[in-house]
JSON list of C-alpha atoms in Angstrom, two decimals:
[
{"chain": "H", "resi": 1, "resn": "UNK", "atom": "CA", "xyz": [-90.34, 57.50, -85.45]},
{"chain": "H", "resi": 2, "resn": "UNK", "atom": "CA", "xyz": [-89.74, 53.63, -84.84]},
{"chain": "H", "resi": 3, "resn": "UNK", "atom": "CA", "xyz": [-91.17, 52.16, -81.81]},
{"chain": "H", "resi": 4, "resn": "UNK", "atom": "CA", "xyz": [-89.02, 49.78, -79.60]},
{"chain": "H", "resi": 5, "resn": "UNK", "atom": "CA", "xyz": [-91.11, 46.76, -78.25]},
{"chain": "H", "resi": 6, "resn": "UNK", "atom": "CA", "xyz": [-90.14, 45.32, -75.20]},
{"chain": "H", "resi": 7, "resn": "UNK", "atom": "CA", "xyz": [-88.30, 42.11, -75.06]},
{"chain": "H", "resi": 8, "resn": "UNK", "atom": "CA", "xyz": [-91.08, 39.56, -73.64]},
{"chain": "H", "resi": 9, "resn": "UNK", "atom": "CA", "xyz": [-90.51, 37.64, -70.56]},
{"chain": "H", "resi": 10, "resn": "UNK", "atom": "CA", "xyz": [-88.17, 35.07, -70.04]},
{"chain": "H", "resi": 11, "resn": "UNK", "atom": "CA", "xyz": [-90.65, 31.91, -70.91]},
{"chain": "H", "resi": 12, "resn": "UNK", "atom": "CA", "xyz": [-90.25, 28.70, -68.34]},
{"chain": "H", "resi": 13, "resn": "UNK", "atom": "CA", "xyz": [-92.05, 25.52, -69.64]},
{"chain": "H", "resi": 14, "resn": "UNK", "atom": "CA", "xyz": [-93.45, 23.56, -66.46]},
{"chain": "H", "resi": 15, "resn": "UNK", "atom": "CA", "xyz": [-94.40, 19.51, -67.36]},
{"chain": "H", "resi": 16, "resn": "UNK", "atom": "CA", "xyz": [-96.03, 18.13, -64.66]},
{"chain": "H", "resi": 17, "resn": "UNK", "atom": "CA", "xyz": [-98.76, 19.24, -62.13]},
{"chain": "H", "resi": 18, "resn": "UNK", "atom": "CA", "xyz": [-97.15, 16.59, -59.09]},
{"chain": "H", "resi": 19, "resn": "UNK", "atom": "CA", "xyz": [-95.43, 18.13, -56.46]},
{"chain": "H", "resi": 20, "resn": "UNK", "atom": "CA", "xyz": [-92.19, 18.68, -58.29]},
{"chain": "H", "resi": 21, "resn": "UNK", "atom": "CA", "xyz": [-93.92, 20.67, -61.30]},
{"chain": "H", "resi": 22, "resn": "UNK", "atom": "CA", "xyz": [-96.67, 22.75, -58.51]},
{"chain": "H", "resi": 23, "resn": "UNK", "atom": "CA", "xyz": [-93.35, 23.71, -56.25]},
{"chain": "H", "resi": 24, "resn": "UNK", "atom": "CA", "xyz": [-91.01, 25.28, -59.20]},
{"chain": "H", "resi": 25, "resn": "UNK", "atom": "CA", "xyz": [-94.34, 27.31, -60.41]},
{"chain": "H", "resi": 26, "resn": "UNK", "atom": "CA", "xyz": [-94.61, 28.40, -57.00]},
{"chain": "H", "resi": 27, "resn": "UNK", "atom": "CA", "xyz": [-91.32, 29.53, -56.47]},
{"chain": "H", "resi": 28, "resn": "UNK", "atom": "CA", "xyz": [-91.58, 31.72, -60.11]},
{"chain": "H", "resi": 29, "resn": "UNK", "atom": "CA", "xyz": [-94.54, 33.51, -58.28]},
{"chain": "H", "resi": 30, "resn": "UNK", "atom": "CA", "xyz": [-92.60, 36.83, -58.02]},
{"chain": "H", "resi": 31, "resn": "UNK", "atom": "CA", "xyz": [-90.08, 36.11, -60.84]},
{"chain": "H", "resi": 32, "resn": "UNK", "atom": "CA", "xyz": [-90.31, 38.11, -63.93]},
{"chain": "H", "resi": 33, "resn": "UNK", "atom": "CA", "xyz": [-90.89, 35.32, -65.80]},
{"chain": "H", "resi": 34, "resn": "UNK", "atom": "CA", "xyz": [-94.02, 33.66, -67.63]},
{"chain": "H", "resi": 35, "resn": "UNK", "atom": "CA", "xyz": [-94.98, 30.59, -66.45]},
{"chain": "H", "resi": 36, "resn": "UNK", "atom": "CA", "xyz": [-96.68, 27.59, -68.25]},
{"chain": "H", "resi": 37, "resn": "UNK", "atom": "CA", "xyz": [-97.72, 24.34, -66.86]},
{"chain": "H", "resi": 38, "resn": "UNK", "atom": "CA", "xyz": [-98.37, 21.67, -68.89]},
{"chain": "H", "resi": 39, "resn": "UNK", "atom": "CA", "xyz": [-100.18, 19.25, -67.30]},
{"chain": "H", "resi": 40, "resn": "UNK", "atom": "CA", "xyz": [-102.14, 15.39, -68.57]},
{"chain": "H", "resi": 41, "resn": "UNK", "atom": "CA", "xyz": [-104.53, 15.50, -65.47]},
{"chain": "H", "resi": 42, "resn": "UNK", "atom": "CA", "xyz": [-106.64, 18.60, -64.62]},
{"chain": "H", "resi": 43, "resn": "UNK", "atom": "CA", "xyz": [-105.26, 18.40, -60.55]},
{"chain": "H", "resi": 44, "resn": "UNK", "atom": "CA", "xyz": [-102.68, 18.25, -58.31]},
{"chain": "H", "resi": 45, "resn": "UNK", "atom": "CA", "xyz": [-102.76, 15.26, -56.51]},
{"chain": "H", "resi": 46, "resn": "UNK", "atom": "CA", "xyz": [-101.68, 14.44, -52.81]},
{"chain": "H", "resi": 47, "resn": "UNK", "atom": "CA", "xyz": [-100.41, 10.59, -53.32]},
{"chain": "H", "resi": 48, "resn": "UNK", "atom": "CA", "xyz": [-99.67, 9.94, -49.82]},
{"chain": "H", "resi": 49, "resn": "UNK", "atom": "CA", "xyz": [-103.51, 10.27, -48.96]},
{"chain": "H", "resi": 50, "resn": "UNK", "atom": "CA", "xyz": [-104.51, 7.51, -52.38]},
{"chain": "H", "resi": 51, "resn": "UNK", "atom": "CA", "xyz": [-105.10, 4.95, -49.08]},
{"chain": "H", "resi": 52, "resn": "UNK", "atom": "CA", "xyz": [-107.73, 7.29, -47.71]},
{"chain": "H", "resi": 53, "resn": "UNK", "atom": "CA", "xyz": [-109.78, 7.50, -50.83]},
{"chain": "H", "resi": 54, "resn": "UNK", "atom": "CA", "xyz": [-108.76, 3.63, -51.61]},
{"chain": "H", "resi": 55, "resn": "UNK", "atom": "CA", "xyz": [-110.48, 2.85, -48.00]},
{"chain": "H", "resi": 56, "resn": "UNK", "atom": "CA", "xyz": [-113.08, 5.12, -48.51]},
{"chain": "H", "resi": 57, "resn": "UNK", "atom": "CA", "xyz": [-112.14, 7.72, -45.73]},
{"chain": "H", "resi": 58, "resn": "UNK", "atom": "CA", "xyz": [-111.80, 10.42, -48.46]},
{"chain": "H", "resi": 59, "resn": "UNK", "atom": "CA", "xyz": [-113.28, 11.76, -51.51]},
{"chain": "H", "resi": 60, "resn": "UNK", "atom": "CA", "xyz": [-110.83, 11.89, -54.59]},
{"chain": "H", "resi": 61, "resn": "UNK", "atom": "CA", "xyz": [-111.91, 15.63, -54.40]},
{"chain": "H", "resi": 62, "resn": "UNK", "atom": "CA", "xyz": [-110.69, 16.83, -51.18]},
{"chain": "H", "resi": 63, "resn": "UNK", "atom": "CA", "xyz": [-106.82, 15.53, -51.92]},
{"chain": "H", "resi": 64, "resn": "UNK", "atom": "CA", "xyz": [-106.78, 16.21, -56.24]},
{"chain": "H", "resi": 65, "resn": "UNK", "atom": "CA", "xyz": [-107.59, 19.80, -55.79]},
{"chain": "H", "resi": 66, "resn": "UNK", "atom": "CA", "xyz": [-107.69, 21.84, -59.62]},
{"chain": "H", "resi": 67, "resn": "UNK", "atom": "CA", "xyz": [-104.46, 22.98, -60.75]},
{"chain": "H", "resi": 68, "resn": "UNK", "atom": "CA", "xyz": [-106.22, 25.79, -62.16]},
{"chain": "H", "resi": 69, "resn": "UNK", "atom": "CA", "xyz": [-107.16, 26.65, -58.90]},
{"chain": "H", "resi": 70, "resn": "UNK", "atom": "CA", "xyz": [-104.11, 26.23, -56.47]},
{"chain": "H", "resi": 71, "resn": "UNK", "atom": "CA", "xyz": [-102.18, 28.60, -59.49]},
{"chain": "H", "resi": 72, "resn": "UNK", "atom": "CA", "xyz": [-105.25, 30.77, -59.64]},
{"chain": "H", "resi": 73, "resn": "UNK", "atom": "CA", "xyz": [-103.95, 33.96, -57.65]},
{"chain": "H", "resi": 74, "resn": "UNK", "atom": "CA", "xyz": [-100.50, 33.60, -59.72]},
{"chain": "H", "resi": 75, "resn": "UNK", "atom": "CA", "xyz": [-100.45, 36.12, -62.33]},
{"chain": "H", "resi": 76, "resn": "UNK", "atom": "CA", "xyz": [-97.31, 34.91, -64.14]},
{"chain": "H", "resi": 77, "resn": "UNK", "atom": "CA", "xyz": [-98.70, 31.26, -64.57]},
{"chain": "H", "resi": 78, "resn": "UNK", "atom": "CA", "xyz": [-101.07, 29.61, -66.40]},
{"chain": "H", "resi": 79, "resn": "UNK", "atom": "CA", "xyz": [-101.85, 25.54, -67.31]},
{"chain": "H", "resi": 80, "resn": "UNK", "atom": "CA", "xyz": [-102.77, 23.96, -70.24]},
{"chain": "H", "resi": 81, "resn": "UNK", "atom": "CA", "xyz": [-104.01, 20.35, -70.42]},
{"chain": "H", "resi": 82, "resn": "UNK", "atom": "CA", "xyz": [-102.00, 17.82, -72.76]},
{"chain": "H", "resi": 83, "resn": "UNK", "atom": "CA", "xyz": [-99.58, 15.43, -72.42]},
{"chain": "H", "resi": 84, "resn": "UNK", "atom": "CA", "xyz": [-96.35, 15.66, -73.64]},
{"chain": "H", "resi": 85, "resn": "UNK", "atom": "CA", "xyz": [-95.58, 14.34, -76.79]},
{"chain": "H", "resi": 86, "resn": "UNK", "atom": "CA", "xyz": [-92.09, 16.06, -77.76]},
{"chain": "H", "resi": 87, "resn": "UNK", "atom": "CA", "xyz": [-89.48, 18.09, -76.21]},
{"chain": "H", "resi": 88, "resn": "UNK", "atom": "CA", "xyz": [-87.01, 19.58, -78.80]},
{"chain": "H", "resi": 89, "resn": "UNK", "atom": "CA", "xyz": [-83.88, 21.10, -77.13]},
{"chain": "H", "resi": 90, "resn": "UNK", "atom": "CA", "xyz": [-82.68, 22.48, -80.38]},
{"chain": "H", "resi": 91, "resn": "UNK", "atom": "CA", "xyz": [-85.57, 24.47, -81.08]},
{"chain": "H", "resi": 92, "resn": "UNK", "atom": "CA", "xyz": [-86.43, 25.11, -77.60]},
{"chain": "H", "resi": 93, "resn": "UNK", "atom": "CA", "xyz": [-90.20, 24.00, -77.96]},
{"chain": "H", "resi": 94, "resn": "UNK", "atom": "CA", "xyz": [-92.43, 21.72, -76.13]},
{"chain": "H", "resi": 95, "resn": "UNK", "atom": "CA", "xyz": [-95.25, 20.04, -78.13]},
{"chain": "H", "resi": 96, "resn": "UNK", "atom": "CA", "xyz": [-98.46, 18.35, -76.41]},
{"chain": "H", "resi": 97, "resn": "UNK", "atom": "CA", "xyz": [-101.74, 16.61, -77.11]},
{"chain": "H", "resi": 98, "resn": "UNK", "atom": "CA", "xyz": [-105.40, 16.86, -75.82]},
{"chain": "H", "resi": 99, "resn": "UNK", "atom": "CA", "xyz": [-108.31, 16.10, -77.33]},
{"chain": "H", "resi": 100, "resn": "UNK", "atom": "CA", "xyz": [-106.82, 15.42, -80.76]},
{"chain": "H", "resi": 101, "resn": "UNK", "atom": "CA", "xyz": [-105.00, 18.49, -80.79]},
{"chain": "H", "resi": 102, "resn": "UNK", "atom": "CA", "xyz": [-101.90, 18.95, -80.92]},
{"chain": "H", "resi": 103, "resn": "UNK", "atom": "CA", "xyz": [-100.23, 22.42, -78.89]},
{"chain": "H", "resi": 104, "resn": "UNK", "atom": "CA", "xyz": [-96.97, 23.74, -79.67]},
{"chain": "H", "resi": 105, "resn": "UNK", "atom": "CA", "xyz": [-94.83, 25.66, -76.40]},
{"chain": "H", "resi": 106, "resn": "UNK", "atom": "CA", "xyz": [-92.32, 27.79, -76.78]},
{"chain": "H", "resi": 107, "resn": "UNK", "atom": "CA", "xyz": [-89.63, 28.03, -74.03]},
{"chain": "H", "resi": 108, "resn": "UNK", "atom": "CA", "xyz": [-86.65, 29.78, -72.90]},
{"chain": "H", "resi": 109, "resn": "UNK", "atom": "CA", "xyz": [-86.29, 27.75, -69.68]},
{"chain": "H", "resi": 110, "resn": "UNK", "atom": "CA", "xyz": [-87.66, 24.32, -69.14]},
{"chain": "H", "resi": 111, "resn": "UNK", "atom": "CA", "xyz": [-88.65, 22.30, -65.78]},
{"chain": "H", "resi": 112, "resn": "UNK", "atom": "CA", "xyz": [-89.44, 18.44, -66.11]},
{"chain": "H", "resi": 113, "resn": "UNK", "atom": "CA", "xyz": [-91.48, 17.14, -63.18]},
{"chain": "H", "resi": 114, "resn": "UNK", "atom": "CA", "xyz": [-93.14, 14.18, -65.28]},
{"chain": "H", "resi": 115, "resn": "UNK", "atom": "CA", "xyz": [-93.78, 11.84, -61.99]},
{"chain": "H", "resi": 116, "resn": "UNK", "atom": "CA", "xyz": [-93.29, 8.95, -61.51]},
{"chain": "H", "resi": 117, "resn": "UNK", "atom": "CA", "xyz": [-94.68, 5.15, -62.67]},
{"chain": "H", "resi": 118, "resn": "UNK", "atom": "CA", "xyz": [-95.52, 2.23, -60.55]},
{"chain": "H", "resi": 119, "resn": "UNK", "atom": "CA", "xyz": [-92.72, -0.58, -60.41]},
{"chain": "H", "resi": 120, "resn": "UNK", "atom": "CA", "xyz": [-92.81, -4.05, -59.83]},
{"chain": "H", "resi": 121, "resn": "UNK", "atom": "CA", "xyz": [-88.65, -4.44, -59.79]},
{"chain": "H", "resi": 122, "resn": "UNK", "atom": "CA", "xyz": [-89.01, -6.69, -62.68]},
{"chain": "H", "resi": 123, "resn": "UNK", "atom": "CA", "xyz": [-91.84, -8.69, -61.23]},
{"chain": "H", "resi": 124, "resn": "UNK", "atom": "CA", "xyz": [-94.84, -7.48, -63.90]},
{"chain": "H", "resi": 125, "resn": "UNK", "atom": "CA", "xyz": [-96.59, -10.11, -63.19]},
{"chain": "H", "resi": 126, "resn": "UNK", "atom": "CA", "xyz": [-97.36, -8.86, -59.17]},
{"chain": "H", "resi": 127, "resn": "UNK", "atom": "CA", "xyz": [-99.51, -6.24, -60.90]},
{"chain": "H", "resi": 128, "resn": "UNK", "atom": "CA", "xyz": [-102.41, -8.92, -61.37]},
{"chain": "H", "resi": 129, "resn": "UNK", "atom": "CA", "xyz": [-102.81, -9.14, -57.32]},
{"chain": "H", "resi": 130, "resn": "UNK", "atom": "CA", "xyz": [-100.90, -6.02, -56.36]},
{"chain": "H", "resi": 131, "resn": "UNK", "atom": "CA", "xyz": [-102.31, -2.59, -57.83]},
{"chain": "H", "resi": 132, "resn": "UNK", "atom": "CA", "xyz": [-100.51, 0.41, -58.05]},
{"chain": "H", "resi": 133, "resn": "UNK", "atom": "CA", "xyz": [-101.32, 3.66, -56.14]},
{"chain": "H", "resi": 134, "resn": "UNK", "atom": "CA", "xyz": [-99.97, 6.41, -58.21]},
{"chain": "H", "resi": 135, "resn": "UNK", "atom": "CA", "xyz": [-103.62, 8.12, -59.69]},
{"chain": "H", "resi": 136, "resn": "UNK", "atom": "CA", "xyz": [-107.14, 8.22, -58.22]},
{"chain": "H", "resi": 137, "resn": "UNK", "atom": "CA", "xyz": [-108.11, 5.79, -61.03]},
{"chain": "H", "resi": 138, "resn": "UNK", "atom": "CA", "xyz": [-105.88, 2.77, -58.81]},
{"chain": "H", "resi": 139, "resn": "UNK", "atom": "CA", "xyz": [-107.39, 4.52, -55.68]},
{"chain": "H", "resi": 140, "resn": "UNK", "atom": "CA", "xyz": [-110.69, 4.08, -56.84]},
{"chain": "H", "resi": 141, "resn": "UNK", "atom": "CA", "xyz": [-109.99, 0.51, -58.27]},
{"chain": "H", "resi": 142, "resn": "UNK", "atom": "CA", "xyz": [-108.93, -1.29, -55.09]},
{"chain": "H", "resi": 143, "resn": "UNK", "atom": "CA", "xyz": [-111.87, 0.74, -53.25]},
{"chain": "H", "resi": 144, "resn": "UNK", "atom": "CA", "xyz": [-114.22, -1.31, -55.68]},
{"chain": "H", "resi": 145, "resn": "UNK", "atom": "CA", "xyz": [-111.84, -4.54, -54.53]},
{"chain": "H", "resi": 146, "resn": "UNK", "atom": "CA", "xyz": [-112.20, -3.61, -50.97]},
{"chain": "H", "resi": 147, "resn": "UNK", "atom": "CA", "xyz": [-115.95, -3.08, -51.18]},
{"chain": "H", "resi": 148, "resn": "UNK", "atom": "CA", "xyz": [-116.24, -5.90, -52.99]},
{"chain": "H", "resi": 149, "resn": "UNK", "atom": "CA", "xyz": [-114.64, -8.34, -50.49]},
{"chain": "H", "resi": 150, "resn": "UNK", "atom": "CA", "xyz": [-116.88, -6.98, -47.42]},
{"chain": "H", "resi": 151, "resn": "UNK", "atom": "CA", "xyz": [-119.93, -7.46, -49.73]},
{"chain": "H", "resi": 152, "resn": "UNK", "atom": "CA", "xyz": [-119.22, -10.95, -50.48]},
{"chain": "H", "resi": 153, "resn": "UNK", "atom": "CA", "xyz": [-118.31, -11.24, -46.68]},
{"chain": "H", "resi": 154, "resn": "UNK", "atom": "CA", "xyz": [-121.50, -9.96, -45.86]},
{"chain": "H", "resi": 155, "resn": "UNK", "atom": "CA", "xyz": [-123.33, -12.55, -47.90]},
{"chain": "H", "resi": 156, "resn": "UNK", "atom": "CA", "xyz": [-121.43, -15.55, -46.50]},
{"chain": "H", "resi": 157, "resn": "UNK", "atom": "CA", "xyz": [-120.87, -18.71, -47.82]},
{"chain": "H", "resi": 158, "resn": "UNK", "atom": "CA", "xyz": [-124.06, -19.60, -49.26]},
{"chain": "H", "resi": 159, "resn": "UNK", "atom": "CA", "xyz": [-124.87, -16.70, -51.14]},
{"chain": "H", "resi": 160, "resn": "UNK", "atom": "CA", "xyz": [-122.42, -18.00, -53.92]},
{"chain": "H", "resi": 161, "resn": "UNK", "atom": "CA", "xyz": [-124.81, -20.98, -54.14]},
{"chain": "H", "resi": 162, "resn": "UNK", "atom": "CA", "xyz": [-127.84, -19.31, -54.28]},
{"chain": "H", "resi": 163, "resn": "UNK", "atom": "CA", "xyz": [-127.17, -16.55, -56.83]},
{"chain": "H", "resi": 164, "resn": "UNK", "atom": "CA", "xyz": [-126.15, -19.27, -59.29]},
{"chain": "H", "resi": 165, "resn": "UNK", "atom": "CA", "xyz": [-129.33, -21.94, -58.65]},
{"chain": "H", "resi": 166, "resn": "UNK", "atom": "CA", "xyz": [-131.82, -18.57, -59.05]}
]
């Protein structure tokens, strides 16, 4: 007597954990389909509140909660951390890196919700005096500008004068 194994699930490849790539998990919640997320950051991040944590209103916590997490009660999904070093169409596959390894996807349907980069328009060079504000890392970087400036304000003119003659 010969068994008959069941076909598997229909496999959707997720790249991004932005809002593009947390939405189309979402709506595969009662799909029968299996899910994965690839993901380069451990959170989702909400980039329209960056200027709280830049100003030091928020926490980078309360608006990158864990992808892990916000998926958590979806039993058709899980992430894996790596960034995404190769799609091949051909062969249907998705290949990623973390930590000096190197992870291998297979997929049957695939969503690309990569994000997007900061752009200058072809003016680079406004990147020296105008940061970005696409990842808590530029948040957190003008917060140390804007801290910075109120310090030195704080210490008024002569400070400057006297730090360098002590």
């Amino acid at each position: 007597m010969s068994t008959v194994q069941a076909p598997s699930a229909h496999r959707v490849v997720v790249i991004g954990s932005g809002f593009g790539g947390l939405f189309g998990t979402k709506a595969l919640r009662r799909s029968p389909v299996d899910v994965t997320m690839v993901a380069k950051t451990t959170h989702h991040l909400f980039q329209p509140l960056l200027y709280q944590v830049a100003t030091g209103i928020l926490s980078e916590g309360e608006i990158a909660p864990p992808t892990r997490e916000v998926l958590s009660s979806q039993k058709n999904a899980q992430v894996l951390l790596g960034e995404v070093t190769g799609i091949d169409l051909e062969s249907r596959i998705v290949t990623s890196h973390v930590l000096g390894r190197e992870t291998v996807t297979p997929y049957d349907s695939l969503i690309v919700a990569a994000g997007a980069t900061q752009s200058y328009f072809g003016n680079n060079h406004f990147s020296e005096h105008a940061p970005g504000m696409k990842s808590i890392d530029d948040a957190l970087e003008l917060r140390g500008r804007i801290f910075g400036a109120f310090e030195m304000a704080e210490l008024g003119p002569t400070a400057a004068t006297t730090s360098t003659t002590s």
